[in-house]
Amino acid sequence: MRANKKILRWLIIEAVTGLIMDSIIGPIAFVLVGLMVLATFLKSIKQDPQPPEITFELHYDEKSKLPPRVVSSGDLDQLAQLTVEQLKDICRKSGWRGWSRLRKAELIAFIRDSVT
């Protein structure tokens, strides 16, 4: 009889514990699954398409008129004797764009192309 009471007590404790766990864990699991589904849905909506690739091109063929005081076509032969800073100063005063990262030989070619 005593063994039956222990078994009965154990069964009652297990049943009550199971009910408590089911009543707590069940809704929590349901809410967690719902949140995961909602997060996946929102992520699929929010994904932006890849932005288009932007390419930059330098247009050296754009000719601009130089003021005669900066450089003239007669001065083109003397460009090789100037320093890089002097060449950049010519480009700066002329209002050209795209010359700031050029090396000396490229600057000379850039100025010649712009003048002629």
mmCIF file of C-alpha atoms in Angstrom:
data_model
loop_
_atom_site.group_PDB
_atom_site.id
_atom_site.type_symbol
_atom_site.label_atom_id
_atom_site.label_comp_id
_atom_site.label_asym_id
_atom_site.label_seq_id
_atom_site.Cartn_x
_atom_site.Cartn_y
_atom_site.Cartn_z
ATOM 1 C CA MET A 1 0.000 0.000 0.000
ATOM 2 C CA ARG A 2 2.853 2.262 0.785
ATOM 3 C CA ALA A 3 4.429 1.613 -2.649
ATOM 4 C CA ASN A 4 1.129 2.456 -4.294
ATOM 5 C CA LYS A 5 1.024 5.827 -2.501
ATOM 6 C CA LYS A 6 4.572 6.599 -3.638
ATOM 7 C CA ILE A 7 3.738 5.678 -7.208
ATOM 8 C CA LEU A 8 0.509 7.670 -7.066
ATOM 9 C CA ARG A 9 2.357 10.691 -5.584
ATOM 10 C CA TRP A 10 5.046 10.394 -8.296
ATOM 11 C CA LEU A 11 2.386 10.220 -11.031
ATOM 12 C CA ILE A 12 0.597 13.287 -9.652
ATOM 13 C CA ILE A 13 3.846 15.267 -9.438
ATOM 14 C CA GLU A 14 4.762 14.266 -12.988
ATOM 15 C CA ALA A 15 1.306 15.168 -14.297
ATOM 16 C CA VAL A 16 1.289 18.575 -12.587
ATOM 17 C CA THR A 17 4.864 19.303 -13.687
ATOM 18 C CA GLY A 18 4.026 18.276 -17.256
ATOM 19 C CA LEU A 19 0.938 20.500 -17.305
ATOM 20 C CA ILE A 20 2.903 23.443 -15.953
ATOM 21 C CA MET A 21 5.708 22.923 -18.459
ATOM 22 C CA ASP A 22 3.260 22.501 -21.332
ATOM 23 C CA SER A 23 1.353 25.620 -20.359
ATOM 24 C CA ILE A 24 4.573 27.688 -20.168
ATOM 25 C CA ILE A 25 6.794 26.267 -22.892
ATOM 26 C CA GLY A 26 4.047 25.722 -25.479
ATOM 27 C CA PRO A 27 3.030 29.380 -25.841
ATOM 28 C CA ILE A 28 6.645 30.541 -25.673
ATOM 29 C CA ALA A 29 7.628 28.140 -28.438
ATOM 30 C CA PHE A 30 4.613 29.250 -30.485
ATOM 31 C CA VAL A 31 5.571 32.918 -30.098
ATOM 32 C CA LEU A 32 9.223 32.215 -30.971
ATOM 33 C CA VAL A 33 8.274 30.326 -34.130
ATOM 34 C CA GLY A 34 5.909 33.147 -35.092
ATOM 35 C CA LEU A 35 8.642 35.737 -34.583
ATOM 36 C CA MET A 36 11.069 33.736 -36.707
ATOM 37 C CA VAL A 37 8.521 33.500 -39.533
ATOM 38 C CA LEU A 38 7.798 37.231 -39.266
ATOM 39 C CA ALA A 39 11.515 38.083 -39.301
ATOM 40 C CA THR A 40 12.059 35.952 -42.411
ATOM 41 C CA PHE A 41 9.111 37.611 -44.140
ATOM 42 C CA LEU A 42 10.288 41.124 -43.282
ATOM 43 C CA LYS A 43 13.821 40.297 -44.372
ATOM 44 C CA SER A 44 12.601 39.092 -47.768
ATOM 45 C CA ILE A 45 10.570 42.272 -48.231
ATOM 46 C CA LYS A 46 13.311 44.602 -47.042
ATOM 47 C CA GLN A 47 16.099 43.197 -49.226
ATOM 48 C CA ASP A 48 17.167 45.903 -51.607
ATOM 49 C CA PRO A 49 18.330 44.974 -55.072
ATOM 50 C CA GLN A 50 22.031 45.450 -55.686
ATOM 51 C CA PRO A 51 22.778 49.054 -56.590
ATOM 52 C CA PRO A 52 23.885 49.537 -60.165
ATOM 53 C CA GLU A 53 27.608 49.663 -60.740
ATOM 54 C CA ILE A 54 28.869 53.166 -61.181
ATOM 55 C CA THR A 55 31.779 53.657 -63.511
ATOM 56 C CA PHE A 56 33.787 56.799 -63.803
ATOM 57 C CA GLU A 57 35.519 57.784 -66.991
ATOM 58 C CA LEU A 58 37.917 60.611 -67.529
ATOM 59 C CA HIS A 59 37.129 62.543 -70.660
ATOM 60 C CA TYR A 60 40.362 63.982 -71.959
ATOM 61 C CA ASP A 61 38.822 64.862 -75.281
ATOM 62 C CA GLU A 62 36.911 67.784 -73.804
ATOM 63 C CA LYS A 63 38.779 70.795 -75.105
ATOM 64 C CA SER A 64 38.656 74.052 -73.273
ATOM 65 C CA LYS A 65 40.049 77.380 -74.365
ATOM 66 C CA LEU A 66 43.015 78.507 -72.319
ATOM 67 C CA PRO A 67 43.585 82.099 -71.433
ATOM 68 C CA PRO A 68 46.748 83.195 -73.268
ATOM 69 C CA ARG A 69 48.437 84.172 -69.974
ATOM 70 C CA VAL A 70 48.384 80.553 -68.692
ATOM 71 C CA VAL A 71 49.877 78.637 -71.603
ATOM 72 C CA SER A 72 49.867 79.005 -75.349
ATOM 73 C CA SER A 73 50.599 76.527 -78.093
ATOM 74 C CA GLY A 74 54.091 78.034 -78.436
ATOM 75 C CA ASP A 75 54.865 77.109 -74.815
ATOM 76 C CA LEU A 76 54.086 73.422 -75.295
ATOM 77 C CA ASP A 77 57.714 72.550 -76.055
ATOM 78 C CA GLN A 78 58.811 73.928 -72.685
ATOM 79 C CA LEU A 79 56.346 71.859 -70.613
ATOM 80 C CA ALA A 80 58.931 69.136 -69.978
ATOM 81 C CA GLN A 81 61.151 71.639 -68.157
ATOM 82 C CA LEU A 82 58.433 72.517 -65.621
ATOM 83 C CA THR A 83 57.963 70.754 -62.285
ATOM 84 C CA VAL A 84 54.895 68.725 -61.434
ATOM 85 C CA GLU A 85 53.609 71.498 -59.165
ATOM 86 C CA GLN A 86 53.955 74.056 -61.958
ATOM 87 C CA LEU A 87 52.088 71.756 -64.346
ATOM 88 C CA LYS A 88 49.332 71.245 -61.779
ATOM 89 C CA ASP A 89 49.168 74.985 -61.247
ATOM 90 C CA ILE A 90 48.592 75.459 -64.989
ATOM 91 C CA CYS A 91 45.755 72.930 -64.871
ATOM 92 C CA ARG A 92 44.291 74.565 -61.759
ATOM 93 C CA LYS A 93 44.348 78.062 -63.277
ATOM 94 C CA SER A 94 42.807 76.739 -66.477
ATOM 95 C CA GLY A 95 39.861 75.254 -64.601
ATOM 96 C CA TRP A 96 40.280 71.740 -65.949
ATOM 97 C CA ARG A 97 39.108 68.654 -64.104
ATOM 98 C CA GLY A 98 40.623 65.186 -63.722
ATOM 99 C CA TRP A 99 44.287 66.143 -63.485
ATOM 100 C CA SER A 100 45.005 65.994 -59.736
ATOM 101 C CA ARG A 101 46.295 62.400 -59.642
ATOM 102 C CA LEU A 102 48.256 62.415 -62.892
ATOM 103 C CA ARG A 103 52.025 61.984 -63.091
ATOM 104 C CA LYS A 104 54.330 64.413 -64.879
ATOM 105 C CA ALA A 105 54.249 62.724 -68.304
ATOM 106 C CA GLU A 106 50.481 62.321 -68.064
ATOM 107 C CA LEU A 107 50.090 65.978 -67.060
ATOM 108 C CA ILE A 108 52.108 67.102 -70.076
ATOM 109 C CA ALA A 109 49.981 64.954 -72.393
ATOM 110 C CA PHE A 110 46.819 66.234 -70.703
ATOM 111 C CA ILE A 111 47.834 69.876 -71.195
ATOM 112 C CA ARG A 112 48.867 69.289 -74.827
ATOM 113 C CA ASP A 113 45.566 67.565 -75.581
ATOM 114 C CA SER A 114 43.637 70.381 -73.932
ATOM 115 C CA VAL A 115 45.454 73.170 -75.755
ATOM 116 C CA THR A 116 45.364 71.678 -79.237
#
